[in-house]
Structures are given as C-alpha cells and as structure tokens.
Amino acid sequence: MSLWKRLLDLAGNAFHLAAPDVGPTDPCSPDPGDMEFAAAVVALAAKMARADGKSTLDEAAAFRAAFPISPDERPMFDKLFALAQETVHGYEGYARRIGKRYVAKPCLLEDVLDVLFAFAAADGAITDGELAYLNRVSDLFGFTETEFARLSAPYFPDRAPDPYTMLSVSIQASDEDIRRAWTRSVAENHPDKFIARGAPVEFIKAAHEKTAAINAAYEQIKSSRKQKGRPANTQESGRASSESSRSYQNAPAGS
C-alpha cells in the first residue's frame, strides 16, 4: 500500500469516509478517492504546529489520535509529519485548494477547522500565532469573520460571540425562527451524530463543546428577551424542550 493510499485511509477515519451508515453523497464527506484532500489535511495540521514558532509533543500526539495508525507504520507517519512541520510556509496553498474544491460542502470545511482547533488546543492553550493561522485558513476556506467567531467560540468560552451569531440568526429574528435555528444547530453538532459516524475523540469532544455553546446562546437570548418584555413563545419553547430532551441529551433543561 502506497504512502498516499495510507493517508487517504487515515483521512477517511477522521472524516467518516468508511462509516457504514454514511453514503458517498453525504454532504460532509470528501469526494471518494480524493488523495489531495488527505494530503492537504495532513499538511495543514502539521504546519499549524509551527504557527507559534514551535511544536510540542502534545500536538503530535493529538494528530496521531485523530489519524490512528498501526505501530509499524508510526515511524514513517511521524517522519512525514515532521517534514511537513519544518516550516509554516506553504499552508495557504493547501487551504485555498481545499476551500475551492469543497466550497459547496461548508460542513466538511468546518470539520477540517475542528481538527485544527483540536490540535492547537492539545497543549491546553491556543496561542496568538495559532489563532492567526486558524483565522487565515478559515478565510481561505471562504468563511466570514462572523462565521469564524462562531466556529472558534467553543475553544474560547470566556469570549464567546454574540448569541445571535452563535445561532446564525439575526437579532430581528422571531422567537420561532430562533427556536428552529437552535434545534437545527444542536442536531448538526450533537455528539451522538459524530459517535455514529465513528469520528475520532477530538471530533466528539468538540461536538460536546459546540453543543454546550449553542445551548448557552439560546438560553441567553431567551433570558434577554424576557427581561426586555419580549418573552419567547412559551408554548413553542416548551414543545421544543420536550422534543429536544428526547433526542438530544445535551439540550438545555427547561427550554
């Protein structure tokens, strides 16, 4: 098996190409056989480890956790990782190609950013250099600054974005539209969805953090509107809570 075929298989583990219940038309999967995608993801992750001018063993370990390999393949894989991370230069070309190729699959591009965020946070903190790197990759993927703020929020709970931004709704949105945005966001990011796909632990952890941030944003909007004399529709909110509690264990109580 060639090195590039190995990389494709490893990328498939992280992005559920081989999940039995996910077909080739899944909107969040890369195209079958896309070895350039696999190589680009490896390069982006490895180069990000140099974004702050240094690399740590924790980041390398997180990389291997998301791309599980057998013990006999580890030396070759570590060599590839080390080669890619010798310099941060060149990452923009990889990000630009992925963003252009999968412009119609933003959820896949979000998955890639989730992987990169998980690696950056592996040593306990995301540095300014790493954040700038991630912001630039996000830009090359075609995401706006507002969207990047939403995507990065789970990793910076002390500076979460506006709750309306977190739910991707306007401040003028109706209570019902906000409720729908909340349930949709929880459904898209719930950990159970990633567990079913066989996603690596980094994805599942990120899903928990995202779901918590989404729920917190929804509760904040409801509380704010109630204080301003614009209470959420209690009948709809109660129904949403009942529906979500059956389907999503992480949905906020009393919603």
mmCIF file with all atom_site columns, C-alpha atoms in Angstrom, residues 50-161:
data_model
loop_
_atom_site.group_PDB
_atom_site.id
_atom_site.type_symbol
_atom_site.label_atom_id
_atom_site.label_alt_id
_atom_site.label_comp_id
_atom_site.label_asym_id
_atom_site.label_entity_id
_atom_site.label_seq_id
_atom_site.pdbx_PDB_ins_code
_atom_site.Cartn_x
_atom_site.Cartn_y
_atom_site.Cartn_z
_atom_site.occupancy
_atom_site.B_iso_or_equiv
_atom_site.pdbx_formal_charge
_atom_site.auth_seq_id
_atom_site.auth_comp_id
_atom_site.auth_asym_id
_atom_site.auth_atom_id
_atom_site.pdbx_PDB_model_num
ATOM 1   C CA . ARG A 1 50  ? 4.750   25.551 13.735 1.00 0.00 ? 50  ARG A CA 1
ATOM 2   C CA . ALA A 1 51  ? 2.362   28.508 13.690 1.00 0.00 ? 51  ALA A CA 1
ATOM 3   C CA . ASP A 1 52  ? 3.641   29.811 17.022 1.00 0.00 ? 52  ASP A CA 1
ATOM 4   C CA . GLY A 1 53  ? 7.260   29.106 16.148 1.00 0.00 ? 53  GLY A CA 1
ATOM 5   C CA . LYS A 1 54  ? 7.467   25.810 17.988 1.00 0.00 ? 54  LYS A CA 1
ATOM 6   C CA . SER A 1 55  ? 5.993   22.349 18.056 1.00 0.00 ? 55  SER A CA 1
ATOM 7   C CA . THR A 1 56  ? 5.034   20.226 21.034 1.00 0.00 ? 56  THR A CA 1
ATOM 8   C CA . LEU A 1 57  ? 4.753   16.507 21.605 1.00 0.00 ? 57  LEU A CA 1
ATOM 9   C CA . ASP A 1 58  ? 1.159   17.039 22.732 1.00 0.00 ? 58  ASP A CA 1
ATOM 10  C CA . GLU A 1 59  ? 0.216   18.394 19.305 1.00 0.00 ? 59  GLU A CA 1
ATOM 11  C CA . ALA A 1 60  ? 1.909   15.495 17.544 1.00 0.00 ? 60  ALA A CA 1
ATOM 12  C CA . ALA A 1 61  ? 0.107   13.048 19.846 1.00 0.00 ? 61  ALA A CA 1
ATOM 13  C CA . ALA A 1 62  ? -3.224  14.721 19.121 1.00 0.00 ? 62  ALA A CA 1
ATOM 14  C CA . PHE A 1 63  ? -2.528  14.392 15.421 1.00 0.00 ? 63  PHE A CA 1
ATOM 15  C CA . ARG A 1 64  ? -1.881  10.656 15.752 1.00 0.00 ? 64  ARG A CA 1
ATOM 16  C CA . ALA A 1 65  ? -5.027  10.270 17.868 1.00 0.00 ? 65  ALA A CA 1
ATOM 17  C CA . ALA A 1 66  ? -7.184  11.710 15.096 1.00 0.00 ? 66  ALA A CA 1
ATOM 18  C CA . PHE A 1 67  ? -5.351  9.707  12.434 1.00 0.00 ? 67  PHE A CA 1
ATOM 19  C CA . PRO A 1 68  ? -4.842  6.319  14.123 1.00 0.00 ? 68  PRO A CA 1
ATOM 20  C CA . ILE A 1 69  ? -2.044  4.209  12.663 1.00 0.00 ? 69  ILE A CA 1
ATOM 21  C CA . SER A 1 70  ? -0.532  0.854  13.487 1.00 0.00 ? 70  SER A CA 1
ATOM 22  C CA . PRO A 1 71  ? 2.735   0.707  15.457 1.00 0.00 ? 71  PRO A CA 1
ATOM 23  C CA . ASP A 1 72  ? 4.732   -0.478 12.444 1.00 0.00 ? 72  ASP A CA 1
ATOM 24  C CA . GLU A 1 73  ? 3.535   2.487  10.360 1.00 0.00 ? 73  GLU A CA 1
ATOM 25  C CA . ARG A 1 74  ? 4.165   5.099  13.035 1.00 0.00 ? 74  ARG A CA 1
ATOM 26  C CA . PRO A 1 75  ? 7.844   5.851  12.192 1.00 0.00 ? 75  PRO A CA 1
ATOM 27  C CA . MET A 1 76  ? 7.011   6.627  8.557  1.00 0.00 ? 76  MET A CA 1
ATOM 28  C CA . PHE A 1 77  ? 4.000   8.713  9.542  1.00 0.00 ? 77  PHE A CA 1
ATOM 29  C CA . ASP A 1 78  ? 5.962   10.630 12.173 1.00 0.00 ? 78  ASP A CA 1
ATOM 30  C CA . LYS A 1 79  ? 8.634   11.316 9.564  1.00 0.00 ? 79  LYS A CA 1
ATOM 31  C CA . LEU A 1 80  ? 6.029   12.759 7.197  1.00 0.00 ? 80  LEU A CA 1
ATOM 32  C CA . PHE A 1 81  ? 4.547   14.872 9.978  1.00 0.00 ? 81  PHE A CA 1
ATOM 33  C CA . ALA A 1 82  ? 7.978   16.183 10.963 1.00 0.00 ? 82  ALA A CA 1
ATOM 34  C CA . LEU A 1 83  ? 8.817   17.003 7.350  1.00 0.00 ? 83  LEU A CA 1
ATOM 35  C CA . ALA A 1 84  ? 5.597   18.976 6.844  1.00 0.00 ? 84  ALA A CA 1
ATOM 36  C CA . GLN A 1 85  ? 6.047   20.920 10.072 1.00 0.00 ? 85  GLN A CA 1
ATOM 37  C CA . GLU A 1 86  ? 9.592   22.079 9.386  1.00 0.00 ? 86  GLU A CA 1
ATOM 38  C CA . THR A 1 87  ? 8.106   25.374 8.253  1.00 0.00 ? 87  THR A CA 1
ATOM 39  C CA . VAL A 1 88  ? 4.704   27.036 8.368  1.00 0.00 ? 88  VAL A CA 1
ATOM 40  C CA . HIS A 1 89  ? 5.190   28.359 4.841  1.00 0.00 ? 89  HIS A CA 1
ATOM 41  C CA . GLY A 1 90  ? 3.049   26.888 2.083  1.00 0.00 ? 90  GLY A CA 1
ATOM 42  C CA . TYR A 1 91  ? -0.090  26.237 4.110  1.00 0.00 ? 91  TYR A CA 1
ATOM 43  C CA . GLU A 1 92  ? -2.134  28.863 2.257  1.00 0.00 ? 92  GLU A CA 1
ATOM 44  C CA . GLY A 1 93  ? -1.965  26.911 -0.992 1.00 0.00 ? 93  GLY A CA 1
ATOM 45  C CA . TYR A 1 94  ? -3.321  23.785 0.707  1.00 0.00 ? 94  TYR A CA 1
ATOM 46  C CA . ALA A 1 95  ? -6.131  25.709 2.398  1.00 0.00 ? 95  ALA A CA 1
ATOM 47  C CA . ARG A 1 96  ? -7.038  27.566 -0.785 1.00 0.00 ? 96  ARG A CA 1
ATOM 48  C CA . ARG A 1 97  ? -7.314  24.329 -2.792 1.00 0.00 ? 97  ARG A CA 1
ATOM 49  C CA . ILE A 1 98  ? -9.490  22.626 -0.172 1.00 0.00 ? 98  ILE A CA 1
ATOM 50  C CA . GLY A 1 99  ? -11.710 25.690 0.136  1.00 0.00 ? 99  GLY A CA 1
ATOM 51  C CA . LYS A 1 100 ? -12.182 25.962 -3.621 1.00 0.00 ? 100 LYS A CA 1
ATOM 52  C CA . ARG A 1 101 ? -12.783 22.259 -4.181 1.00 0.00 ? 101 ARG A CA 1
ATOM 53  C CA . TYR A 1 102 ? -15.325 21.926 -1.367 1.00 0.00 ? 102 TYR A CA 1
ATOM 54  C CA . VAL A 1 103 ? -16.988 25.327 -1.461 1.00 0.00 ? 103 VAL A CA 1
ATOM 55  C CA . ALA A 1 104 ? -20.349 23.522 -1.705 1.00 0.00 ? 104 ALA A CA 1
ATOM 56  C CA . LYS A 1 105 ? -19.590 21.466 1.425  1.00 0.00 ? 105 LYS A CA 1
ATOM 57  C CA . PRO A 1 106 ? -19.111 24.012 4.225  1.00 0.00 ? 106 PRO A CA 1
ATOM 58  C CA . CYS A 1 107 ? -19.785 21.359 6.870  1.00 0.00 ? 107 CYS A CA 1
ATOM 59  C CA . LEU A 1 108 ? -16.734 19.432 5.648  1.00 0.00 ? 108 LEU A CA 1
ATOM 60  C CA . LEU A 1 109 ? -14.629 22.579 5.846  1.00 0.00 ? 109 LEU A CA 1
ATOM 61  C CA . GLU A 1 110 ? -15.925 23.109 9.389  1.00 0.00 ? 110 GLU A CA 1
ATOM 62  C CA . ASP A 1 111 ? -14.796 19.558 10.181 1.00 0.00 ? 111 ASP A CA 1
ATOM 63  C CA . VAL A 1 112 ? -11.290 20.388 8.994  1.00 0.00 ? 112 VAL A CA 1
ATOM 64  C CA . LEU A 1 113 ? -11.218 23.505 11.180 1.00 0.00 ? 113 LEU A CA 1
ATOM 65  C CA . ASP A 1 114 ? -12.443 21.441 14.129 1.00 0.00 ? 114 ASP A CA 1
ATOM 66  C CA . VAL A 1 115 ? -9.492  19.086 13.661 1.00 0.00 ? 115 VAL A CA 1
ATOM 67  C CA . LEU A 1 116 ? -7.073  22.008 13.518 1.00 0.00 ? 116 LEU A CA 1
ATOM 68  C CA . PHE A 1 117 ? -8.604  23.647 16.601 1.00 0.00 ? 117 PHE A CA 1
ATOM 69  C CA . ALA A 1 118 ? -8.335  20.343 18.484 1.00 0.00 ? 118 ALA A CA 1
ATOM 70  C CA . PHE A 1 119 ? -4.645  20.086 17.623 1.00 0.00 ? 119 PHE A CA 1
ATOM 71  C CA . ALA A 1 120 ? -3.999  23.693 18.613 1.00 0.00 ? 120 ALA A CA 1
ATOM 72  C CA . ALA A 1 121 ? -5.719  23.166 21.966 1.00 0.00 ? 121 ALA A CA 1
ATOM 73  C CA . ALA A 1 122 ? -3.950  19.866 22.653 1.00 0.00 ? 122 ALA A CA 1
ATOM 74  C CA . ASP A 1 123 ? -1.364  21.510 24.904 1.00 0.00 ? 123 ASP A CA 1
ATOM 75  C CA . GLY A 1 124 ? -4.031  23.359 26.888 1.00 0.00 ? 124 GLY A CA 1
ATOM 76  C CA . ALA A 1 125 ? -3.985  26.744 25.177 1.00 0.00 ? 125 ALA A CA 1
ATOM 77  C CA . ILE A 1 126 ? -4.330  28.190 21.694 1.00 0.00 ? 126 ILE A CA 1
ATOM 78  C CA . THR A 1 127 ? -1.600  30.749 21.135 1.00 0.00 ? 127 THR A CA 1
ATOM 79  C CA . ASP A 1 128 ? -1.976  34.011 19.244 1.00 0.00 ? 128 ASP A CA 1
ATOM 80  C CA . GLY A 1 129 ? 0.106   32.571 16.414 1.00 0.00 ? 129 GLY A CA 1
ATOM 81  C CA . GLU A 1 130 ? -2.098  29.504 16.151 1.00 0.00 ? 130 GLU A CA 1
ATOM 82  C CA . LEU A 1 131 ? -5.257  31.611 16.270 1.00 0.00 ? 131 LEU A CA 1
ATOM 83  C CA . ALA A 1 132 ? -3.956  33.816 13.457 1.00 0.00 ? 132 ALA A CA 1
ATOM 84  C CA . TYR A 1 133 ? -3.148  30.685 11.448 1.00 0.00 ? 133 TYR A CA 1
ATOM 85  C CA . LEU A 1 134 ? -6.637  29.279 12.005 1.00 0.00 ? 134 LEU A CA 1
ATOM 86  C CA . ASN A 1 135 ? -8.237  32.601 11.132 1.00 0.00 ? 135 ASN A CA 1
ATOM 87  C CA . ARG A 1 136 ? -6.325  32.718 7.852  1.00 0.00 ? 136 ARG A CA 1
ATOM 88  C CA . VAL A 1 137 ? -7.241  29.123 6.990  1.00 0.00 ? 137 VAL A CA 1
ATOM 89  C CA . SER A 1 138 ? -10.879 29.944 7.759  1.00 0.00 ? 138 SER A CA 1
ATOM 90  C CA . ASP A 1 139 ? -10.666 32.934 5.433  1.00 0.00 ? 139 ASP A CA 1
ATOM 91  C CA . LEU A 1 140 ? -9.183  30.806 2.648  1.00 0.00 ? 140 LEU A CA 1
ATOM 92  C CA . PHE A 1 141 ? -11.994 28.305 3.164  1.00 0.00 ? 141 PHE A CA 1
ATOM 93  C CA . GLY A 1 142 ? -14.436 31.125 2.450  1.00 0.00 ? 142 GLY A CA 1
ATOM 94  C CA . PHE A 1 143 ? -15.779 31.705 5.959  1.00 0.00 ? 143 PHE A CA 1
ATOM 95  C CA . THR A 1 144 ? -16.530 35.241 7.137  1.00 0.00 ? 144 THR A CA 1
ATOM 96  C CA . GLU A 1 145 ? -15.159 36.754 10.342 1.00 0.00 ? 145 GLU A CA 1
ATOM 97  C CA . THR A 1 146 ? -18.585 36.294 11.924 1.00 0.00 ? 146 THR A CA 1
ATOM 98  C CA . GLU A 1 147 ? -18.604 32.622 10.981 1.00 0.00 ? 147 GLU A CA 1
ATOM 99  C CA . PHE A 1 148 ? -15.073 32.192 12.332 1.00 0.00 ? 148 PHE A CA 1
ATOM 100 C CA . ALA A 1 149 ? -16.180 33.745 15.620 1.00 0.00 ? 149 ALA A CA 1
ATOM 101 C CA . ARG A 1 150 ? -18.961 31.174 15.826 1.00 0.00 ? 150 ARG A CA 1
ATOM 102 C CA . LEU A 1 151 ? -16.673 28.268 14.922 1.00 0.00 ? 151 LEU A CA 1
ATOM 103 C CA . SER A 1 152 ? -13.989 29.277 17.415 1.00 0.00 ? 152 SER A CA 1
ATOM 104 C CA . ALA A 1 153 ? -16.383 30.055 20.289 1.00 0.00 ? 153 ALA A CA 1
ATOM 105 C CA . PRO A 1 154 ? -16.255 26.588 21.923 1.00 0.00 ? 154 PRO A CA 1
ATOM 106 C CA . TYR A 1 155 ? -12.500 26.969 22.391 1.00 0.00 ? 155 TYR A CA 1
ATOM 107 C CA . PHE A 1 156 ? -12.759 30.427 23.974 1.00 0.00 ? 156 PHE A CA 1
ATOM 108 C CA . PRO A 1 157 ? -15.740 30.286 26.370 1.00 0.00 ? 157 PRO A CA 1
ATOM 109 C CA . ASP A 1 158 ? -14.619 33.487 28.073 1.00 0.00 ? 158 ASP A CA 1
ATOM 110 C CA . ARG A 1 159 ? -15.068 35.462 24.855 1.00 0.00 ? 159 ARG A CA 1
ATOM 111 C CA . ALA A 1 160 ? -17.957 33.742 23.123 1.00 0.00 ? 160 ALA A CA 1
ATOM 112 C CA . PRO A 1 161 ? -19.568 35.703 20.276 1.00 0.00 ? 161 PRO A CA 1
#
